[in-house]
Coordinates of N, CA, C and O in Angstrom, one line a residue:
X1 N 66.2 3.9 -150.9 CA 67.2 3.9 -149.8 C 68.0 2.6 -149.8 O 67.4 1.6 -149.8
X2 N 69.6 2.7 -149.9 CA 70.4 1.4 -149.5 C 69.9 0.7 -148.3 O 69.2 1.2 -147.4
X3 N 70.6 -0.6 -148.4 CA 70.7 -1.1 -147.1 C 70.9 -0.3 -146.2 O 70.2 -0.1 -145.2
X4 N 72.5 0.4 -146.6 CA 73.3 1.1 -145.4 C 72.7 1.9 -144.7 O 72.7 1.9 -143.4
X5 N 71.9 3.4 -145.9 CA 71.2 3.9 -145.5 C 70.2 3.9 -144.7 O 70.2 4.8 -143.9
X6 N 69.5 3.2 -144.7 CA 68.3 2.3 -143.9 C 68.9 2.0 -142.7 O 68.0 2.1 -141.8
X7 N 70.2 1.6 -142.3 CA 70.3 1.1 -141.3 C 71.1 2.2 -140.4 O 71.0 2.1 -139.2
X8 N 71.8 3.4 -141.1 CA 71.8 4.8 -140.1 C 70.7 5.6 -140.0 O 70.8 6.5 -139.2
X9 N 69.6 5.5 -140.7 CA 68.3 6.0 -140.2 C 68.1 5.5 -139.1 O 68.1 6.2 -138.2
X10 N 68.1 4.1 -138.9 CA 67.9 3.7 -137.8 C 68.5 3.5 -136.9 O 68.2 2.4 -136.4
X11 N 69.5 4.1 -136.4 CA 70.7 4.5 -136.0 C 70.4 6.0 -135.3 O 70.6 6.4 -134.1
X12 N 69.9 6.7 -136.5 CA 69.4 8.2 -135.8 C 68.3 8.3 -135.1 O 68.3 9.2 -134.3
X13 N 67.3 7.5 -135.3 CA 65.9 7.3 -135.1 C 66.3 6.9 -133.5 O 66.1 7.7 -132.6
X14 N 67.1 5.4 -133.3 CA 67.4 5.1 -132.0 C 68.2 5.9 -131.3 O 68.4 5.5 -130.2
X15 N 68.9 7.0 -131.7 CA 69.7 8.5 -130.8 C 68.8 8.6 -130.7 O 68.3 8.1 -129.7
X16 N 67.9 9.5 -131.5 CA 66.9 10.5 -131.0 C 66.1 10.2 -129.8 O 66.0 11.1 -128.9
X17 N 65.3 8.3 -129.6 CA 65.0 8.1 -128.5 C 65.7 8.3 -127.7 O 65.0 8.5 -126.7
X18 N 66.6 8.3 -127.4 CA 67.8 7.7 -126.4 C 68.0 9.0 -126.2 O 67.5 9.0 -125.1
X19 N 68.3 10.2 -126.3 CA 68.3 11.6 -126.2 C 67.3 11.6 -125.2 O 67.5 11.2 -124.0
X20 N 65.9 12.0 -125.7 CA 64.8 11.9 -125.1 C 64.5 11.4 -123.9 O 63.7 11.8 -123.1
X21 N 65.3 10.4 -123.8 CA 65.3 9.5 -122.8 C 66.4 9.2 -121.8 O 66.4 8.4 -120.8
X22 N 67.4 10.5 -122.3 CA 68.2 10.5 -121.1 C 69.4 9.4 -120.9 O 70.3 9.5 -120.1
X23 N 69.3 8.5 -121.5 CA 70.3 7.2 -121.7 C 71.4 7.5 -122.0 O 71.7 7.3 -123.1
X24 N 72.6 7.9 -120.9 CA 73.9 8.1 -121.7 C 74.4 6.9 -121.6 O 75.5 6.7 -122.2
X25 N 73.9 6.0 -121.0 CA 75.0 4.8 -121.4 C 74.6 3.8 -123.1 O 75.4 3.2 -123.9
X26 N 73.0 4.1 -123.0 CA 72.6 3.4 -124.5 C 73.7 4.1 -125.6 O 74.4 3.5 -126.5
X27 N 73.6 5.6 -125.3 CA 74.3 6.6 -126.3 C 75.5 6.4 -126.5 O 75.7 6.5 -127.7
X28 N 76.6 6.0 -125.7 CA 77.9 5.3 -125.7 C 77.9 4.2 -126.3 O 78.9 4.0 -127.1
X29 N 77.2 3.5 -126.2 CA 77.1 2.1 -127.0 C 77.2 2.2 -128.4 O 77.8 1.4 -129.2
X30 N 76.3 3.5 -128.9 CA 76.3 3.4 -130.3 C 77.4 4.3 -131.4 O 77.3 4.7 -132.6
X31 N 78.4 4.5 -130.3 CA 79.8 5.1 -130.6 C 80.6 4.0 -131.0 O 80.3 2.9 -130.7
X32 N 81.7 4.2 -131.6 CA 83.1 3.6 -132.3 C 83.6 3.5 -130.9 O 83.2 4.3 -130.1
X33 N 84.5 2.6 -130.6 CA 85.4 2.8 -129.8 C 86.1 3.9 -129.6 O 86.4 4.3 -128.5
X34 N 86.5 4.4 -130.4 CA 87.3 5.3 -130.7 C 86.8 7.0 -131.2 O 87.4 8.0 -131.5
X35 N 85.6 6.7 -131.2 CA 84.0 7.9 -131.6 C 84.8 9.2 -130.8 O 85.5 9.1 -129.8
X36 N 84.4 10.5 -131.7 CA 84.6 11.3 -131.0 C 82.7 12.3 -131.0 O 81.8 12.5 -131.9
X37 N 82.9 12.7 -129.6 CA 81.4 13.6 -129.6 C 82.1 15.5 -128.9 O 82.8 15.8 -127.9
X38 N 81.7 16.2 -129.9 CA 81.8 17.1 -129.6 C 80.7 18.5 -129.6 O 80.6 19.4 -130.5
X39 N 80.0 18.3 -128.5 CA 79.5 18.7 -128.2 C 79.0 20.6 -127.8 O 79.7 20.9 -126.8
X40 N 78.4 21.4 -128.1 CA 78.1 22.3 -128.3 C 78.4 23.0 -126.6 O 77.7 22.5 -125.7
X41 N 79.2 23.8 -126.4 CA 79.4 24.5 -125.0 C 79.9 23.3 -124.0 O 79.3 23.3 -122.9
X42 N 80.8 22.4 -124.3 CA 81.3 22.0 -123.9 C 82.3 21.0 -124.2 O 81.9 20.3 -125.2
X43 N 83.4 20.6 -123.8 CA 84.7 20.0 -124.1 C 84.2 19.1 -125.3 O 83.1 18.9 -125.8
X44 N 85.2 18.8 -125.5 CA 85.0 17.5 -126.5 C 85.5 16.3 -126.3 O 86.7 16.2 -126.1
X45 N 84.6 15.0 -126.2 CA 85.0 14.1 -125.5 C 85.5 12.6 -126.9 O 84.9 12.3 -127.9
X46 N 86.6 12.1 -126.3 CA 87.2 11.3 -127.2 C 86.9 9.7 -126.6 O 86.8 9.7 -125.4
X47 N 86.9 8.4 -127.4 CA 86.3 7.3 -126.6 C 85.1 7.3 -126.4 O 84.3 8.1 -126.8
X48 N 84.8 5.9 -125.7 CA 83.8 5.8 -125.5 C 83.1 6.2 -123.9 O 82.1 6.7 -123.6
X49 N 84.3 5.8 -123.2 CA 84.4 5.8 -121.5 C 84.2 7.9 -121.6 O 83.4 8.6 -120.9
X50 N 84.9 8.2 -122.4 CA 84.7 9.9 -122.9 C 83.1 10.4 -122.7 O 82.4 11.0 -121.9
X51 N 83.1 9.8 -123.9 CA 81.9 10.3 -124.4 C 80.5 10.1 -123.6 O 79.5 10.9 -123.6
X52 N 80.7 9.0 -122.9 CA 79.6 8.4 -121.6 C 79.8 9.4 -120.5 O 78.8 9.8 -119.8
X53 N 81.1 9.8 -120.1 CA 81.1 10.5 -119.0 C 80.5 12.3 -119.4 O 80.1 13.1 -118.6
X54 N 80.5 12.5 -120.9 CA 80.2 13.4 -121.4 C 78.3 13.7 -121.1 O 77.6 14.6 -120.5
X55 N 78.0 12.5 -122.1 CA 76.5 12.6 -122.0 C 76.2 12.7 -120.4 O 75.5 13.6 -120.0
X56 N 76.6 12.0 -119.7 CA 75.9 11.9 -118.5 C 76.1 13.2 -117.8 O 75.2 13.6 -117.1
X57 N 77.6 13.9 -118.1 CA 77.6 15.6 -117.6 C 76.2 16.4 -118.0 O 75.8 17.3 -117.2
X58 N 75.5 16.3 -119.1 CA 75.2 16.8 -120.2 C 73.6 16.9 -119.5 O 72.9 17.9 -119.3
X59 N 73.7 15.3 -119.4 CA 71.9 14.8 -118.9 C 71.9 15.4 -117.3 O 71.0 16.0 -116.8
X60 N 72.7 15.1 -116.8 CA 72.6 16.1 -115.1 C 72.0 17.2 -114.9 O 71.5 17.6 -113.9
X61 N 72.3 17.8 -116.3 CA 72.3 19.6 -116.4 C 70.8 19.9 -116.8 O 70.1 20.7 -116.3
X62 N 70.6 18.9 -118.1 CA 69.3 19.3 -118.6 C 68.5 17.8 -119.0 O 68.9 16.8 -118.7
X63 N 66.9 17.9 -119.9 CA 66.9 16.9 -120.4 C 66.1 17.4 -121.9 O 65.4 18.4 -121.9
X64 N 66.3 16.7 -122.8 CA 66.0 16.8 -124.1 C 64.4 16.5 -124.4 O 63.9 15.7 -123.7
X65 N 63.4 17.0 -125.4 CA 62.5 16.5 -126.1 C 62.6 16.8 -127.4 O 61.9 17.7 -127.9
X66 N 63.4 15.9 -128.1 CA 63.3 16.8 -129.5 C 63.1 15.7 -130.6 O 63.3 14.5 -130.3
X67 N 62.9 16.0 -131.9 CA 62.8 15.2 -133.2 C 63.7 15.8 -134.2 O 63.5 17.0 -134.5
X68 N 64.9 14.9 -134.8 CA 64.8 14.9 -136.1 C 64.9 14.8 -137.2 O 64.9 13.6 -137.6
X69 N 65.1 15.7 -138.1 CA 65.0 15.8 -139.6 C 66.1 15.3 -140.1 O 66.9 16.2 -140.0
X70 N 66.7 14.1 -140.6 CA 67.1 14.0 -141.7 C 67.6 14.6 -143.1 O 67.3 14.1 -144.2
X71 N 68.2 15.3 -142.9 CA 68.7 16.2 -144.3 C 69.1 15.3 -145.5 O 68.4 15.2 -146.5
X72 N 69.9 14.8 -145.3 CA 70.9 13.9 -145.9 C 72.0 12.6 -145.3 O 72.8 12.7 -144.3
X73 N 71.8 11.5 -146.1 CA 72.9 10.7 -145.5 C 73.7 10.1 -146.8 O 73.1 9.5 -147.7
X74 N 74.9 10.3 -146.7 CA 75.9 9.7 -147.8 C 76.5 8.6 -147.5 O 77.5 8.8 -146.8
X75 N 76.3 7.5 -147.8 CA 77.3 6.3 -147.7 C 79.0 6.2 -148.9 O 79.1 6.4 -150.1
X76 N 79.9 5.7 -148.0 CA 81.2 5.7 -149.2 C 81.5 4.5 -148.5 O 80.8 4.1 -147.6
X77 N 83.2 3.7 -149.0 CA 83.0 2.6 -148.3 C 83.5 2.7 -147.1 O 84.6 3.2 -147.1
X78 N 82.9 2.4 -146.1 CA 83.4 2.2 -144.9 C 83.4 3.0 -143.8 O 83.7 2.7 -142.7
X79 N 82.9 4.6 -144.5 CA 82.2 5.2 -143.8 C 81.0 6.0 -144.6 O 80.6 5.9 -145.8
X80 N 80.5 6.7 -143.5 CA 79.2 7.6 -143.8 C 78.9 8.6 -143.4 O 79.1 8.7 -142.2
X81 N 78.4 9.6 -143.9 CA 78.1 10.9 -143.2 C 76.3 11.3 -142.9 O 75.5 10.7 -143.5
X82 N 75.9 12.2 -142.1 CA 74.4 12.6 -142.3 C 74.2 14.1 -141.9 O 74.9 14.5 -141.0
X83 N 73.5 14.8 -142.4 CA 73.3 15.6 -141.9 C 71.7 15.9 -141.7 O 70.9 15.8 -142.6
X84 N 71.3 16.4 -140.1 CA 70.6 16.3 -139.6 C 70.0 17.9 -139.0 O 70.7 18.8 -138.8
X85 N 68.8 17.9 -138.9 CA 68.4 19.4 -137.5 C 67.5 18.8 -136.9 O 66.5 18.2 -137.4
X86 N 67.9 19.1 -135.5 CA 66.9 18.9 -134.3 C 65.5 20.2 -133.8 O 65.6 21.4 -134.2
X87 N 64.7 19.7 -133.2 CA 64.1 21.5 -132.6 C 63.3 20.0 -131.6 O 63.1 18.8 -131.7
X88 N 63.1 21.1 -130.5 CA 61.9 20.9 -129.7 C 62.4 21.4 -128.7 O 63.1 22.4 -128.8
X89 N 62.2 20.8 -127.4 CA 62.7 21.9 -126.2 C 63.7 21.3 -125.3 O 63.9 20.1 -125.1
X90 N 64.3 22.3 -124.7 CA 65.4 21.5 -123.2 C 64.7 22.0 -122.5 O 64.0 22.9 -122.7
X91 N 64.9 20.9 -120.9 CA 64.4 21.4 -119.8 C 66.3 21.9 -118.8 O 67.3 21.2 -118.8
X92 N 66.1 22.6 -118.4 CA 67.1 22.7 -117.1 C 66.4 22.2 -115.6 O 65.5 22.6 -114.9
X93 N 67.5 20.6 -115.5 CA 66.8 20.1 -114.5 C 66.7 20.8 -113.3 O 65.6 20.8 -112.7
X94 N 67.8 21.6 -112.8 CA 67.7 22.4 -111.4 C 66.3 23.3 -111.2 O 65.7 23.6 -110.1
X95 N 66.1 23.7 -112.4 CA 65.0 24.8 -112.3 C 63.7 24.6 -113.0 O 62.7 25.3 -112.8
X96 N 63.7 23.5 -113.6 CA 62.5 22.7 -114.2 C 61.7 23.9 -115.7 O 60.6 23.6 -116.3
X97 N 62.5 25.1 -115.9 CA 62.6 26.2 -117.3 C 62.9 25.2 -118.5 O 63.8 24.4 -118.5
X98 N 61.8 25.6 -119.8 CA 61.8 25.3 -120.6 C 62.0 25.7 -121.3 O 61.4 26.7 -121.2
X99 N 63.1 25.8 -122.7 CA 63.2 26.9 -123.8 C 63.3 25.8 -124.7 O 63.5 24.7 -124.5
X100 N 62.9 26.7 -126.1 CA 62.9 26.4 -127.5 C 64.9 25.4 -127.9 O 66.0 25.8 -127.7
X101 N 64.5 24.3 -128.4 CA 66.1 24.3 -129.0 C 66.1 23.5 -130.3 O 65.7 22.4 -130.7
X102 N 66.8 24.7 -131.0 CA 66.9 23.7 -132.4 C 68.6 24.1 -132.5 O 69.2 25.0 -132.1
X103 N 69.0 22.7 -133.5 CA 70.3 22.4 -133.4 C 70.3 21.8 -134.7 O 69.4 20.9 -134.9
X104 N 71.4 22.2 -135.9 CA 72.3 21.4 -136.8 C 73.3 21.0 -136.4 O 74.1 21.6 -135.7
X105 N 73.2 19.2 -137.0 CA 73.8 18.2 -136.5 C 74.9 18.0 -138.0 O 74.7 18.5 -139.2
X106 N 76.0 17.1 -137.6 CA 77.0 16.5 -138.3 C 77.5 15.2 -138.0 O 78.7 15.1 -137.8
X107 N 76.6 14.1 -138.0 CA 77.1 12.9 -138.0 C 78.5 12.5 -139.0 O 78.4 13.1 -140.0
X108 N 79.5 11.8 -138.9 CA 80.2 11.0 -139.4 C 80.6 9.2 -138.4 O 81.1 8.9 -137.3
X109 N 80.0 8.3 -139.7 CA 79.8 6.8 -139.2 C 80.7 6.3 -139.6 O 81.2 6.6 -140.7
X110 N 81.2 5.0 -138.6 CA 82.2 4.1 -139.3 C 81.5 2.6 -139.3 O 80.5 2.3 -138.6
X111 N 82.2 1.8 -140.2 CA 81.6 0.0 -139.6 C 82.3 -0.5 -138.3 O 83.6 -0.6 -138.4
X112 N 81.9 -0.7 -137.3 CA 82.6 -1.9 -136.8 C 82.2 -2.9 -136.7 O 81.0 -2.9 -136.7
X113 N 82.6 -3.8 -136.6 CA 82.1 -5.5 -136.2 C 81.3 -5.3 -136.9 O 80.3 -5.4 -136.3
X114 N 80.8 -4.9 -138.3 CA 79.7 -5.1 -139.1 C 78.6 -4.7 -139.1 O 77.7 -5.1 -139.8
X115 N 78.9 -3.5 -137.9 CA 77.6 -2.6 -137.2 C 78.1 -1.0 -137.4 O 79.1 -0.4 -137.0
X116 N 77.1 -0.4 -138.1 CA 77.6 1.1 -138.0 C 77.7 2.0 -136.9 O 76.7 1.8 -136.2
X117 N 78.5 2.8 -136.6 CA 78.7 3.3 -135.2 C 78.7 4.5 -135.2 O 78.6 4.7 -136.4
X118 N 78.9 5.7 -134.6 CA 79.0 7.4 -134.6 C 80.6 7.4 -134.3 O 81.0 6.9 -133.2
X119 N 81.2 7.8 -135.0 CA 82.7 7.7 -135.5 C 82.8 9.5 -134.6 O 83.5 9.8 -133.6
X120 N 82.0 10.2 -135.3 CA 82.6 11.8 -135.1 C 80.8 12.5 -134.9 O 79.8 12.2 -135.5
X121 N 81.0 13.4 -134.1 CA 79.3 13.8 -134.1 C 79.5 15.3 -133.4 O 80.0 15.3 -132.2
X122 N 79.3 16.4 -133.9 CA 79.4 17.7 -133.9 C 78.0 18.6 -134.0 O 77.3 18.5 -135.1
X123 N 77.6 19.6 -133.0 CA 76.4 20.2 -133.6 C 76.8 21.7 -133.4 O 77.9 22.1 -133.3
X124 N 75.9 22.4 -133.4 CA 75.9 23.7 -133.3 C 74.3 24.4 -133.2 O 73.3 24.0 -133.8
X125 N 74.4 25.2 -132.6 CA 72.8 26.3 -132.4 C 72.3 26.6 -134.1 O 73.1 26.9 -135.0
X126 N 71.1 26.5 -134.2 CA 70.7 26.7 -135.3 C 70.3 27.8 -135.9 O 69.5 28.1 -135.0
X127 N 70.2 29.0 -137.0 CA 70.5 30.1 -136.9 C 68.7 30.9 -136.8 O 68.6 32.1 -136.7

């Protein structure tokens, strides 16, 4: 594994907690300024101030327990891509119901300040 690589593993590794954990402002952090998240059953949020106001819609509604997988990650210069699948469960906070969720992911990373960031991040229900 590259440097680079190594360093959006851990990149994914610290989403996945932060998912878990409900953190939409850590989650915003680890966006581009300019990051787009587009999110599964709901708008697509552009920015960072976006994308924060997004997760936190997101985490109101439900909360996450999930891990995961790593498919693949491609580094080129100056960006990167990964592809990833999630599973474990959502809760719906209102009603405290648990269901099964698994999800394929689409990371694309950019550098900034010398730090890799989530440039574009897209999922979908898994089949």
């Amino acid at each position: 594994m590259t440097h680079d690589e190594k360093q959006i593993h851990e990149l994914l590794t610290r989403y996945e907690a932060l998912l878990n954990a409900s953190d939409a402002d850590a989650i915003a952090g680890l966006y581009a300024a300019d990051g787009i998240f587009m999110p599964h059953g709901f708008d697509s949020a552009q920015g960072r101030d976006a994308v924060l106001r997004s997760y936190r819609a997101i985490f109101g509604s439900i909360a996450l327990s999930i891990t995961f997988e790593i498919d693949e990650i491609k580094v080129a210069e100056g960006l990167a891509t990964a592809l990833t699948r999630s599973r474990g469960t959502v809760r719906v906070n209102t009603t405290g119901a648990s269901a099964p969720e698994a999800n394929r992911e689409l990371f694309v990373f950019t550098r900034e300040a010398q730090t890799w960031r989530i440039a574009r991040y897209m999922f979908n229900k898994a089949a």
